[in-house]
């Protein structure tokens, strides 16, 4: 320690010398030591407890009420998985340990990869990407590497107008040109229109199935056929996989590459932007391009294999977000194939129940049936200049987190609702009653009250335009 401190200090002050005495705590130079007490305030334990408890009440959480955020699957996640993820057996290891000292960890990763292959119909997975968009980026790099190995110059990616916003961003970041594709009135795609815009330069088509309107792509088999006939690959955005598990597999639908939002579908709380994990899966002909290292089993031992000469390389520090991987492993093993299928069935049932309650009062652009989520367009039902944003903010006064609004962009005044599989009928009924009351009654009878909302939250209504143009990035 003396040598280290003297080496560092001599670079800025050659005359400065440190003498360390561990017993007398002389690691801190004398001139930097305090000469008085800290002067911390004396606070009663009750006051301290109440302070932090009241702060916690200002946060919105699934432990308090319903979180119907469309396309984000804010569902209840078993607390047992949290305890498993925090277990000291996993938290005391380091990813740079020799592989022979963490065989259990590598076994879990290897088993989860195989489980994801079974669930999705893909042949191989890498757990390395740190988020859904990161998985998209890795998948697109794999597509680029594939065509480079074939010496084909394919520079374009087809992205529908109903796609998740990360799709065109990821494709552009990977160096591709974006070709937009207009969807049909119900948000689905026409195989004939796909065929018309395919060219020898089209590398891939990025699709979300079901799409952002909660509609299954009924022409997916034909779309896959015309794409593959053109030598074009099909990319599956796995954000909505929770609507299909146990009923259909992307690999069987014709997709070649996909990512899974592990945190959303397989049990990790991710409100506020994290934590996340976006494993990327491929068919066997693309396996050689997956990120390294790969977890492989050789002679009853698990190893990390870096010797993949055509790999796109490492896309994240270490091997993935292991706590998220661990939660997903526990979730999959606890539910099993039957349980995962039931989760999807319940998600679809809940969404269709809510849609049936809304459809006669509020416009539904994609029809009277949906998968795990649906989109309403309350423009015609709102009165006196009240907008969807106002109704969403009014929901905060009733204790509900607002659903996604103004997305997808192809629906005017859109509000997207995803009830997930974990909410009860009683919870859904109360939310339906509240949203109907705001849109159909309050917007007509008390429009200004709705426009001024939220009225009883810790933070009052913000000026979004001003906040976007002149953000205040400090707290005082």
CSV table of C-alpha atoms in Angstrom, one decimal:
chain,number,residue,atom,x,y,z
A,1,UNK,CA,0.0,0.0,0.0
A,2,UNK,CA,2.9,2.4,0.8
A,3,UNK,CA,4.5,1.7,-2.6
A,4,UNK,CA,1.2,2.3,-4.4
A,5,UNK,CA,0.3,5.5,-2.6
A,6,UNK,CA,3.8,6.9,-3.0
A,7,UNK,CA,3.9,6.1,-6.7
A,8,UNK,CA,0.6,7.8,-7.3
A,9,UNK,CA,1.4,10.9,-5.1
A,10,UNK,CA,4.9,11.3,-6.5
A,11,UNK,CA,3.5,12.0,-10.0
A,12,UNK,CA,1.7,15.1,-8.8
A,13,UNK,CA,3.8,16.1,-5.7
A,14,UNK,CA,7.4,14.7,-5.7
A,15,UNK,CA,8.0,15.8,-2.2
A,16,UNK,CA,5.0,14.1,-0.7
A,17,UNK,CA,5.6,10.8,1.1
A,18,UNK,CA,3.2,8.4,2.8
A,19,UNK,CA,4.0,6.3,5.8
A,20,UNK,CA,1.2,3.8,6.5
A,21,UNK,CA,0.4,2.4,9.9
A,22,UNK,CA,-2.5,0.0,9.6
A,23,UNK,CA,-3.2,-0.1,13.3
A,24,UNK,CA,-3.4,3.7,13.7
A,25,UNK,CA,-5.4,4.1,10.4
A,26,UNK,CA,-2.7,6.2,8.8
A,27,UNK,CA,-3.8,5.3,5.2
A,28,UNK,CA,-5.3,8.8,5.2
A,29,UNK,CA,-2.7,11.6,5.1
A,30,UNK,CA,-2.8,13.8,8.2
A,31,UNK,CA,-3.6,17.0,6.3
A,32,UNK,CA,-6.8,15.3,4.9
A,33,UNK,CA,-8.1,14.1,8.3
A,34,UNK,CA,-11.0,15.8,10.1
A,35,UNK,CA,-10.3,17.9,13.1
A,36,UNK,CA,-13.9,18.0,14.3
A,37,UNK,CA,-17.0,15.8,14.4
A,38,UNK,CA,-19.2,15.3,11.4
A,39,UNK,CA,-22.0,17.3,13.0
A,40,UNK,CA,-24.7,14.9,11.8
A,41,UNK,CA,-28.3,15.7,12.9
A,42,UNK,CA,-29.8,13.6,15.6
A,43,UNK,CA,-33.0,12.0,14.3
A,44,UNK,CA,-35.4,9.7,16.1
A,45,UNK,CA,-35.8,6.3,14.7
A,46,UNK,CA,-39.6,6.8,14.2
A,47,UNK,CA,-39.0,10.0,12.3
A,48,UNK,CA,-36.4,8.3,10.1
A,49,UNK,CA,-38.6,5.3,9.5
A,50,UNK,CA,-41.6,7.5,8.6
A,51,UNK,CA,-39.4,9.6,6.3
A,52,UNK,CA,-38.3,6.7,4.1
A,53,UNK,CA,-41.7,5.0,4.3
A,54,UNK,CA,-43.4,8.1,3.0
A,55,UNK,CA,-40.8,8.5,0.2
A,56,UNK,CA,-41.5,4.9,-0.8
A,57,UNK,CA,-45.2,5.7,-1.1
A,58,UNK,CA,-44.4,8.3,-3.8
A,59,UNK,CA,-43.1,5.5,-6.0
A,60,UNK,CA,-45.5,3.5,-8.1
A,61,UNK,CA,-45.2,-0.3,-7.7
A,62,UNK,CA,-47.0,-3.5,-8.6
A,63,UNK,CA,-47.1,-4.2,-4.9
A,64,UNK,CA,-49.7,-1.4,-4.5
A,65,UNK,CA,-51.9,-1.5,-7.7
A,66,UNK,CA,-52.4,-2.4,-11.4
A,67,UNK,CA,-49.7,-1.5,-13.9
A,68,UNK,CA,-51.3,-1.8,-17.4
A,69,UNK,CA,-48.4,-0.6,-19.5
A,70,UNK,CA,-48.8,-1.9,-23.0
A,71,UNK,CA,-45.9,-3.8,-24.6
A,72,UNK,CA,-43.9,-3.8,-21.4
A,73,UNK,CA,-45.5,-6.7,-19.5
A,74,UNK,CA,-45.4,-5.2,-16.0
A,75,UNK,CA,-46.6,-8.3,-14.2
A,76,UNK,CA,-46.2,-9.7,-10.8
A,77,UNK,CA,-42.9,-11.6,-10.5
A,78,UNK,CA,-42.5,-14.3,-7.8
A,79,UNK,CA,-40.6,-13.1,-4.7
A,80,UNK,CA,-38.9,-16.5,-4.5
A,81,UNK,CA,-37.0,-15.7,-7.7
A,82,UNK,CA,-35.7,-12.5,-6.0
A,83,UNK,CA,-34.4,-14.5,-3.1
A,84,UNK,CA,-32.7,-16.9,-5.4
A,85,UNK,CA,-31.1,-14.1,-7.4
A,86,UNK,CA,-29.7,-12.6,-4.2
A,87,UNK,CA,-28.3,-15.9,-2.8
A,88,UNK,CA,-24.7,-15.6,-1.6
A,89,UNK,CA,-23.8,-18.7,-3.6
A,90,UNK,CA,-24.3,-16.6,-6.7
A,91,UNK,CA,-23.3,-13.2,-5.5
A,92,UNK,CA,-19.9,-14.3,-4.2
A,93,UNK,CA,-18.5,-15.4,-7.6
A,94,UNK,CA,-16.7,-13.5,-10.3
A,95,UNK,CA,-17.1,-14.0,-14.0
A,96,UNK,CA,-13.4,-14.2,-14.5
A,97,UNK,CA,-13.0,-17.2,-12.2
A,98,UNK,CA,-11.7,-20.3,-14.0
A,99,UNK,CA,-14.6,-22.2,-15.5
A,100,UNK,CA,-13.9,-25.3,-13.4
A,101,UNK,CA,-14.7,-23.2,-10.3
A,102,UNK,CA,-18.2,-22.2,-11.4
A,103,UNK,CA,-19.6,-25.3,-13.0
A,104,UNK,CA,-23.0,-24.7,-11.4
A,105,UNK,CA,-23.4,-21.3,-12.9
A,106,UNK,CA,-22.4,-22.5,-16.4
A,107,UNK,CA,-24.8,-25.4,-16.1
A,108,UNK,CA,-27.7,-23.0,-15.3
A,109,UNK,CA,-26.8,-20.9,-18.4
A,110,UNK,CA,-26.4,-23.9,-20.6
A,111,UNK,CA,-29.8,-25.4,-19.4
A,112,UNK,CA,-31.6,-22.0,-19.9
A,113,UNK,CA,-30.2,-21.7,-23.4
A,114,UNK,CA,-31.6,-25.2,-24.2
A,115,UNK,CA,-35.0,-24.3,-22.6
A,116,UNK,CA,-35.2,-21.1,-24.7
A,117,UNK,CA,-34.5,-23.1,-27.8
A,118,UNK,CA,-37.4,-25.5,-26.9
A,119,UNK,CA,-39.8,-22.6,-26.2
A,120,UNK,CA,-38.9,-20.5,-29.3
A,121,UNK,CA,-38.0,-23.1,-31.9
A,122,UNK,CA,-34.5,-21.7,-32.4
A,123,UNK,CA,-31.5,-24.0,-32.5
A,124,UNK,CA,-29.0,-21.9,-30.5
A,125,UNK,CA,-29.0,-19.0,-28.1
A,126,UNK,CA,-26.5,-16.5,-26.6
A,127,UNK,CA,-27.5,-15.0,-23.3
A,128,UNK,CA,-25.0,-12.2,-23.6
A,129,UNK,CA,-27.0,-9.2,-24.8
A,130,UNK,CA,-28.1,-6.9,-21.9
A,131,UNK,CA,-31.5,-5.8,-23.2
A,132,UNK,CA,-34.1,-6.3,-25.9
A,133,UNK,CA,-32.7,-3.6,-28.2
A,134,UNK,CA,-29.2,-4.9,-27.5
A,135,UNK,CA,-30.4,-8.3,-28.6
A,136,UNK,CA,-31.8,-6.8,-31.8
A,137,UNK,CA,-28.5,-5.1,-32.4
A,138,UNK,CA,-26.6,-8.4,-31.9
A,139,UNK,CA,-29.1,-10.2,-34.2
A,140,UNK,CA,-28.6,-7.7,-36.9
A,141,UNK,CA,-24.9,-7.9,-36.6
A,142,UNK,CA,-25.3,-11.7,-37.1
A,143,UNK,CA,-27.4,-11.1,-40.2
A,144,UNK,CA,-24.7,-8.7,-41.6
A,145,UNK,CA,-22.0,-11.3,-40.9
A,146,UNK,CA,-24.0,-14.0,-42.6
A,147,UNK,CA,-24.3,-12.1,-45.8
A,148,UNK,CA,-20.7,-10.9,-45.7
A,149,UNK,CA,-19.6,-14.6,-45.5
A,150,UNK,CA,-21.8,-15.2,-48.6
A,151,UNK,CA,-20.2,-12.2,-50.3
A,152,UNK,CA,-23.6,-10.7,-50.8
A,153,UNK,CA,-24.1,-7.0,-50.5
A,154,UNK,CA,-27.4,-6.7,-48.7
A,155,UNK,CA,-27.9,-3.3,-47.1
A,156,UNK,CA,-31.6,-2.9,-46.4
A,157,UNK,CA,-34.0,-3.9,-43.6
A,158,UNK,CA,-37.8,-3.8,-44.0
A,159,UNK,CA,-39.5,-2.4,-40.9
A,160,UNK,CA,-43.3,-2.1,-40.7
A,161,UNK,CA,-44.9,1.1,-39.4
A,162,UNK,CA,-46.4,-0.9,-36.6
A,163,UNK,CA,-42.9,-2.0,-35.3
A,164,UNK,CA,-41.4,-1.3,-32.0
A,165,UNK,CA,-39.4,1.9,-32.1
A,166,UNK,CA,-36.2,0.1,-31.3
A,167,UNK,CA,-36.4,-1.9,-34.6
A,168,UNK,CA,-35.4,0.8,-37.0
A,169,UNK,CA,-33.0,2.3,-34.5
A,170,UNK,CA,-31.2,-1.0,-34.0
A,171,UNK,CA,-31.1,-1.6,-37.8
A,172,UNK,CA,-29.6,1.8,-38.5
A,173,UNK,CA,-27.1,1.4,-35.7
A,174,UNK,CA,-26.0,-1.9,-37.3
A,175,UNK,CA,-25.4,0.0,-40.5
A,176,UNK,CA,-28.5,-0.9,-42.5
A,177,UNK,CA,-30.8,1.3,-44.5
A,178,UNK,CA,-34.4,1.2,-43.3
A,179,UNK,CA,-37.2,0.4,-45.8
A,180,UNK,CA,-40.7,1.3,-44.2
A,181,UNK,CA,-43.6,-0.9,-44.9
A,182,UNK,CA,-47.2,0.4,-44.4
A,183,UNK,CA,-49.5,-2.0,-42.5
A,184,UNK,CA,-53.1,-2.8,-43.3
A,185,UNK,CA,-55.9,-1.0,-41.4
A,186,UNK,CA,-55.9,-3.6,-38.7
A,187,UNK,CA,-52.1,-3.3,-38.3
A,188,UNK,CA,-51.3,-6.6,-40.0
A,189,UNK,CA,-49.1,-7.0,-43.0
A,190,UNK,CA,-49.9,-8.1,-46.6
A,191,UNK,CA,-47.6,-10.8,-48.0
A,192,UNK,CA,-48.2,-9.3,-51.4
A,193,UNK,CA,-47.0,-5.9,-50.4
A,194,UNK,CA,-44.0,-7.4,-48.7
A,195,UNK,CA,-43.1,-9.2,-52.0
A,196,UNK,CA,-43.5,-6.0,-53.9
A,197,UNK,CA,-40.8,-4.2,-51.9
A,198,UNK,CA,-38.3,-7.1,-51.7
A,199,UNK,CA,-35.1,-6.5,-53.7
A,200,UNK,CA,-31.7,-8.4,-54.0
A,201,UNK,CA,-30.4,-5.9,-51.4
A,202,UNK,CA,-33.0,-6.8,-48.7
A,203,UNK,CA,-31.2,-8.5,-45.9
A,204,UNK,CA,-34.1,-9.0,-43.5
A,205,UNK,CA,-37.6,-8.2,-42.4
A,206,UNK,CA,-38.1,-7.3,-38.7
A,207,UNK,CA,-41.5,-8.4,-37.4
A,208,UNK,CA,-43.2,-8.4,-34.0
A,209,UNK,CA,-45.8,-11.3,-33.7
A,210,UNK,CA,-48.3,-10.5,-32.4
A,211,UNK,CA,-47.8,-6.9,-33.5
A,212,UNK,CA,-48.1,-3.7,-31.4
A,213,UNK,CA,-51.9,-3.7,-32.0
A,214,UNK,CA,-52.1,-7.1,-30.3
A,215,UNK,CA,-52.9,-8.8,-33.7
A,216,UNK,CA,-51.4,-12.0,-34.9
A,217,UNK,CA,-49.9,-11.9,-38.4
A,218,UNK,CA,-52.3,-14.1,-40.2
A,219,UNK,CA,-50.1,-14.2,-43.4
A,220,UNK,CA,-46.9,-14.9,-41.6
A,221,UNK,CA,-46.3,-18.3,-43.4
A,222,UNK,CA,-46.6,-16.6,-46.8
A,223,UNK,CA,-44.5,-13.7,-45.7
A,224,UNK,CA,-41.8,-16.1,-44.6
A,225,UNK,CA,-42.0,-17.9,-47.9
A,226,UNK,CA,-41.6,-14.9,-50.1
A,227,UNK,CA,-38.8,-13.6,-47.9
A,228,UNK,CA,-36.8,-16.8,-48.1
A,229,UNK,CA,-37.4,-17.1,-51.8
A,230,UNK,CA,-35.6,-13.8,-52.1
A,231,UNK,CA,-32.8,-15.0,-49.9
A,232,UNK,CA,-34.0,-12.6,-47.2
A,233,UNK,CA,-33.9,-13.5,-43.5
A,234,UNK,CA,-36.8,-13.1,-41.1
A,235,UNK,CA,-36.1,-11.4,-37.7
A,236,UNK,CA,-38.5,-11.9,-34.8
A,237,UNK,CA,-38.8,-9.2,-32.1
A,238,UNK,CA,-39.6,-11.3,-29.1
A,239,UNK,CA,-41.1,-8.5,-27.0
A,240,UNK,CA,-44.5,-10.1,-27.3
A,241,UNK,CA,-43.5,-13.8,-26.9
A,242,UNK,CA,-45.6,-14.0,-23.8
A,243,UNK,CA,-48.7,-14.1,-26.0
A,244,UNK,CA,-47.5,-17.3,-27.8
A,245,UNK,CA,-45.6,-19.5,-25.4
A,246,UNK,CA,-46.8,-23.1,-25.7
A,247,UNK,CA,-49.1,-22.3,-28.7
A,248,UNK,CA,-46.6,-21.3,-31.4
A,249,UNK,CA,-42.9,-21.0,-31.8
A,250,UNK,CA,-41.2,-18.3,-33.9
A,251,UNK,CA,-38.7,-20.9,-35.3
A,252,UNK,CA,-41.7,-22.9,-36.6
A,253,UNK,CA,-43.2,-19.8,-38.2
A,254,UNK,CA,-40.2,-19.3,-40.4
A,255,UNK,CA,-38.1,-16.9,-38.4
A,256,UNK,CA,-34.3,-17.2,-38.6
A,257,UNK,CA,-33.1,-14.8,-35.9
A,258,UNK,CA,-34.8,-13.5,-32.8
A,259,UNK,CA,-34.3,-12.0,-29.4
A,260,UNK,CA,-36.2,-12.6,-26.2
A,261,UNK,CA,-36.9,-9.9,-23.6
A,262,UNK,CA,-35.9,-12.2,-20.8
A,263,UNK,CA,-36.8,-9.7,-18.1
A,264,UNK,CA,-40.3,-9.2,-19.4
A,265,UNK,CA,-41.4,-12.7,-20.3
A,266,UNK,CA,-39.5,-14.6,-17.7
A,267,UNK,CA,-39.8,-12.8,-14.3
A,268,UNK,CA,-37.6,-9.9,-13.6
A,269,UNK,CA,-39.1,-6.6,-12.3
A,270,UNK,CA,-37.9,-4.0,-14.8
A,271,UNK,CA,-39.8,-0.8,-14.1
A,272,UNK,CA,-37.8,2.4,-14.6
A,273,UNK,CA,-35.6,1.0,-17.4
A,274,UNK,CA,-33.9,-2.0,-15.9
A,275,UNK,CA,-32.5,-4.5,-15.3
A,276,UNK,CA,-32.7,-6.3,-18.6
A,277,UNK,CA,-31.5,-9.2,-20.7
A,278,UNK,CA,-32.0,-9.8,-24.4
A,279,UNK,CA,-30.8,-13.3,-25.4
A,280,UNK,CA,-30.4,-13.7,-29.2
A,281,UNK,CA,-31.4,-16.9,-30.8
A,282,UNK,CA,-30.6,-18.3,-34.3
A,283,UNK,CA,-31.2,-21.2,-36.6
A,284,UNK,CA,-28.3,-23.6,-37.0
A,285,UNK,CA,-26.9,-22.1,-40.2
A,286,UNK,CA,-26.2,-18.9,-38.2
A,287,UNK,CA,-24.8,-20.5,-35.1
A,288,UNK,CA,-21.2,-19.8,-36.1
A,289,UNK,CA,-21.8,-16.0,-35.8
A,290,UNK,CA,-23.1,-15.9,-32.3
A,291,UNK,CA,-21.2,-13.8,-29.7
A,292,UNK,CA,-18.4,-15.4,-27.8
A,293,UNK,CA,-17.7,-16.9,-25.4
A,294,UNK,CA,-20.2,-19.8,-25.8
A,295,UNK,CA,-21.1,-22.0,-22.9
A,296,UNK,CA,-20.6,-25.6,-24.1
A,297,UNK,CA,-20.6,-29.0,-22.4
A,298,UNK,CA,-17.6,-31.2,-23.2
A,299,UNK,CA,-16.8,-34.5,-21.4
A,300,UNK,CA,-19.3,-33.8,-18.6
A,301,UNK,CA,-17.7,-30.4,-17.9
A,302,UNK,CA,-19.0,-26.9,-18.9
A,303,UNK,CA,-16.5,-24.7,-20.7
A,304,UNK,CA,-16.4,-21.2,-22.1
A,305,UNK,CA,-15.4,-21.5,-25.8
A,306,UNK,CA,-13.9,-18.4,-27.4
A,307,UNK,CA,-12.6,-20.2,-30.5
A,308,UNK,CA,-15.3,-19.2,-32.9
A,309,UNK,CA,-13.5,-17.6,-35.8
A,310,UNK,CA,-16.7,-16.2,-37.5
A,311,UNK,CA,-18.3,-14.9,-34.3
A,312,UNK,CA,-19.4,-11.2,-34.2
A,313,UNK,CA,-17.3,-11.1,-31.0
A,314,UNK,CA,-18.2,-10.1,-27.5
A,315,UNK,CA,-21.2,-7.7,-27.2
A,316,UNK,CA,-21.2,-7.2,-23.5
A,317,UNK,CA,-18.8,-7.4,-20.5
A,318,UNK,CA,-18.6,-10.9,-19.2
A,319,UNK,CA,-21.4,-13.4,-20.3
A,320,UNK,CA,-24.7,-11.7,-19.6
A,321,UNK,CA,-26.8,-10.2,-16.9
A,322,UNK,CA,-26.7,-13.3,-14.6
A,323,UNK,CA,-29.2,-12.3,-12.0
A,324,UNK,CA,-31.8,-11.9,-14.7
A,325,UNK,CA,-30.7,-15.2,-16.2
A,326,UNK,CA,-31.1,-16.8,-12.8
A,327,UNK,CA,-34.6,-15.5,-12.3
A,328,UNK,CA,-35.6,-16.7,-15.8
A,329,UNK,CA,-34.2,-20.2,-15.1
A,330,UNK,CA,-36.1,-20.4,-11.8
A,331,UNK,CA,-39.3,-19.2,-13.5
A,332,UNK,CA,-39.1,-21.6,-16.4
A,333,UNK,CA,-38.3,-24.6,-14.2
A,334,UNK,CA,-41.1,-23.7,-11.7
A,335,UNK,CA,-43.8,-23.4,-14.3
A,336,UNK,CA,-42.7,-26.0,-16.8
A,337,UNK,CA,-44.1,-26.2,-20.3
A,338,UNK,CA,-47.7,-26.5,-19.1
A,339,UNK,CA,-47.4,-23.5,-16.8
A,340,UNK,CA,-45.8,-21.3,-19.4
A,341,UNK,CA,-48.6,-22.2,-21.9
A,342,UNK,CA,-51.2,-21.4,-19.2
A,343,UNK,CA,-49.5,-18.0,-18.6
A,344,UNK,CA,-50.0,-17.1,-22.2
A,345,UNK,CA,-53.5,-18.3,-22.3
A,346,UNK,CA,-54.4,-16.2,-19.2
A,347,UNK,CA,-52.7,-13.1,-20.7
A,348,UNK,CA,-54.8,-13.5,-23.9
A,349,UNK,CA,-58.0,-14.2,-21.9
A,350,UNK,CA,-57.5,-11.1,-19.7
A,351,UNK,CA,-56.8,-8.8,-22.7
A,352,UNK,CA,-59.8,-10.1,-24.6
A,353,UNK,CA,-62.1,-9.7,-21.6
A,354,UNK,CA,-61.0,-6.1,-21.2
A,355,UNK,CA,-61.4,-5.4,-25.0
A,356,UNK,CA,-64.9,-6.8,-24.9
A,357,UNK,CA,-65.8,-4.4,-22.1
A,358,UNK,CA,-64.5,-1.4,-24.0
A,359,UNK,CA,-65.3,-2.1,-27.7
A,360,UNK,CA,-68.9,-0.9,-27.7
A,361,UNK,CA,-68.0,2.4,-26.1
A,362,UNK,CA,-64.5,3.3,-27.4
A,363,UNK,CA,-63.2,2.8,-30.9
A,364,UNK,CA,-61.0,-0.3,-31.4
A,365,UNK,CA,-58.9,0.1,-34.6
A,366,UNK,CA,-57.9,-3.6,-34.9
A,367,UNK,CA,-61.2,-5.3,-34.4
A,368,UNK,CA,-62.9,-7.2,-31.5
A,369,UNK,CA,-60.3,-9.8,-30.9
A,370,UNK,CA,-56.7,-9.5,-29.7
A,371,UNK,CA,-53.8,-11.4,-28.3
A,372,UNK,CA,-52.1,-10.3,-25.1
A,373,UNK,CA,-52.7,-6.5,-25.5
A,374,UNK,CA,-54.9,-4.2,-27.5
A,375,UNK,CA,-55.1,-0.5,-28.6
A,376,UNK,CA,-58.0,1.8,-28.1
A,377,UNK,CA,-58.6,5.1,-30.0
A,378,UNK,CA,-60.8,7.3,-27.7
A,379,UNK,CA,-60.6,10.3,-29.9
A,380,UNK,CA,-64.4,10.2,-30.8
A,381,UNK,CA,-65.4,9.4,-27.2
A,382,UNK,CA,-63.5,12.3,-25.6
A,383,UNK,CA,-65.3,15.6,-25.3
A,384,UNK,CA,-64.5,19.3,-25.0
A,385,UNK,CA,-60.9,19.2,-26.2
A,386,UNK,CA,-59.8,16.5,-23.8
A,387,UNK,CA,-57.0,14.3,-25.3
A,388,UNK,CA,-55.7,10.8,-24.5
A,389,UNK,CA,-52.8,12.3,-22.6
A,390,UNK,CA,-55.2,14.1,-20.3
A,391,UNK,CA,-57.2,10.9,-19.6
A,392,UNK,CA,-54.0,9.0,-18.9
A,393,UNK,CA,-52.9,11.6,-16.4
A,394,UNK,CA,-56.3,11.5,-14.8
A,395,UNK,CA,-55.8,7.8,-14.2
A,396,UNK,CA,-53.0,8.7,-11.8
A,397,UNK,CA,-55.5,10.4,-9.5
A,398,UNK,CA,-57.3,7.1,-9.2
A,399,UNK,CA,-54.1,5.3,-8.2
A,400,UNK,CA,-53.4,3.6,-11.6
A,401,UNK,CA,-50.2,3.9,-13.6
A,402,UNK,CA,-51.1,5.2,-17.1
A,403,UNK,CA,-51.0,2.8,-20.0
A,404,UNK,CA,-48.8,3.5,-23.0
A,405,UNK,CA,-50.3,6.4,-25.1
A,406,UNK,CA,-49.8,7.6,-28.6
A,407,UNK,CA,-48.2,4.3,-29.7
A,408,UNK,CA,-48.3,2.7,-32.2
A,409,UNK,CA,-48.1,5.9,-34.2
A,410,UNK,CA,-50.5,4.6,-36.8
A,411,UNK,CA,-53.5,5.0,-34.4
A,412,UNK,CA,-54.8,8.4,-33.6
A,413,UNK,CA,-54.9,9.2,-29.9
A,414,UNK,CA,-53.8,5.7,-29.1
A,415,UNK,CA,-53.9,4.1,-25.7
A,416,UNK,CA,-52.4,0.6,-25.4
A,417,UNK,CA,-53.4,-1.7,-22.6
A,418,UNK,CA,-51.8,-4.9,-21.5
A,419,UNK,CA,-53.4,-6.6,-18.4
A,420,UNK,CA,-50.9,-9.5,-18.3
A,421,UNK,CA,-51.7,-12.9,-16.9
A,422,UNK,CA,-51.3,-12.1,-13.3
A,423,UNK,CA,-54.2,-9.7,-12.7
A,424,UNK,CA,-57.6,-10.8,-11.2
A,425,UNK,CA,-61.0,-10.2,-12.8
A,426,UNK,CA,-61.8,-7.8,-9.9
A,427,UNK,CA,-58.8,-5.7,-10.6
A,428,UNK,CA,-59.6,-5.6,-14.4
A,429,UNK,CA,-63.2,-4.6,-13.7
A,430,UNK,CA,-62.2,-1.7,-11.4
A,431,UNK,CA,-59.8,-0.4,-14.0
A,432,UNK,CA,-62.3,-0.7,-16.8
A,433,UNK,CA,-64.9,1.2,-14.8
A,434,UNK,CA,-62.4,4.0,-14.0
A,435,UNK,CA,-61.2,4.5,-17.6
A,436,UNK,CA,-64.7,4.5,-18.9
A,437,UNK,CA,-65.7,7.0,-16.3
A,438,UNK,CA,-62.8,9.4,-17.3
A,439,UNK,CA,-63.3,9.1,-21.0
A,440,UNK,CA,-67.1,8.9,-21.3
A,441,UNK,CA,-68.2,11.0,-18.3
A,442,UNK,CA,-65.5,13.3,-16.9
A,443,UNK,CA,-64.2,14.5,-20.3
A,444,UNK,CA,-67.8,15.7,-21.0
A,445,UNK,CA,-68.9,16.9,-17.5
A,446,UNK,CA,-65.6,18.1,-16.0
A,447,UNK,CA,-63.2,18.7,-18.9
A,448,UNK,CA,-61.0,21.2,-17.2
A,449,UNK,CA,-60.5,18.9,-14.2
A,450,UNK,CA,-59.3,16.2,-16.6
A,451,UNK,CA,-57.0,18.7,-18.4
A,452,UNK,CA,-55.5,19.8,-15.2
A,453,UNK,CA,-54.8,16.3,-13.8
A,454,UNK,CA,-53.1,14.8,-11.9
A,455,UNK,CA,-54.4,16.7,-9.0
A,456,UNK,CA,-53.4,14.6,-6.0
A,457,UNK,CA,-50.0,13.1,-6.9
A,458,UNK,CA,-46.7,14.3,-5.2
A,459,UNK,CA,-45.8,16.0,-8.5
A,460,UNK,CA,-48.4,18.1,-10.3
A,461,UNK,CA,-48.9,18.2,-14.0
A,462,UNK,CA,-45.8,19.0,-15.9
A,463,UNK,CA,-45.4,21.0,-19.1
A,464,UNK,CA,-44.1,18.3,-21.4
A,465,UNK,CA,-43.0,20.6,-24.2
A,466,UNK,CA,-41.0,22.9,-21.8
A,467,UNK,CA,-39.5,19.8,-20.0
A,468,UNK,CA,-38.4,18.4,-23.3
A,469,UNK,CA,-36.9,21.6,-24.6
A,470,UNK,CA,-35.4,22.9,-21.4
A,471,UNK,CA,-34.8,20.0,-19.0
A,472,UNK,CA,-33.6,20.8,-15.5
A,473,UNK,CA,-30.9,18.3,-14.8
A,474,UNK,CA,-30.2,19.1,-11.2
A,475,UNK,CA,-32.3,18.8,-8.1
A,476,UNK,CA,-31.8,22.2,-6.6
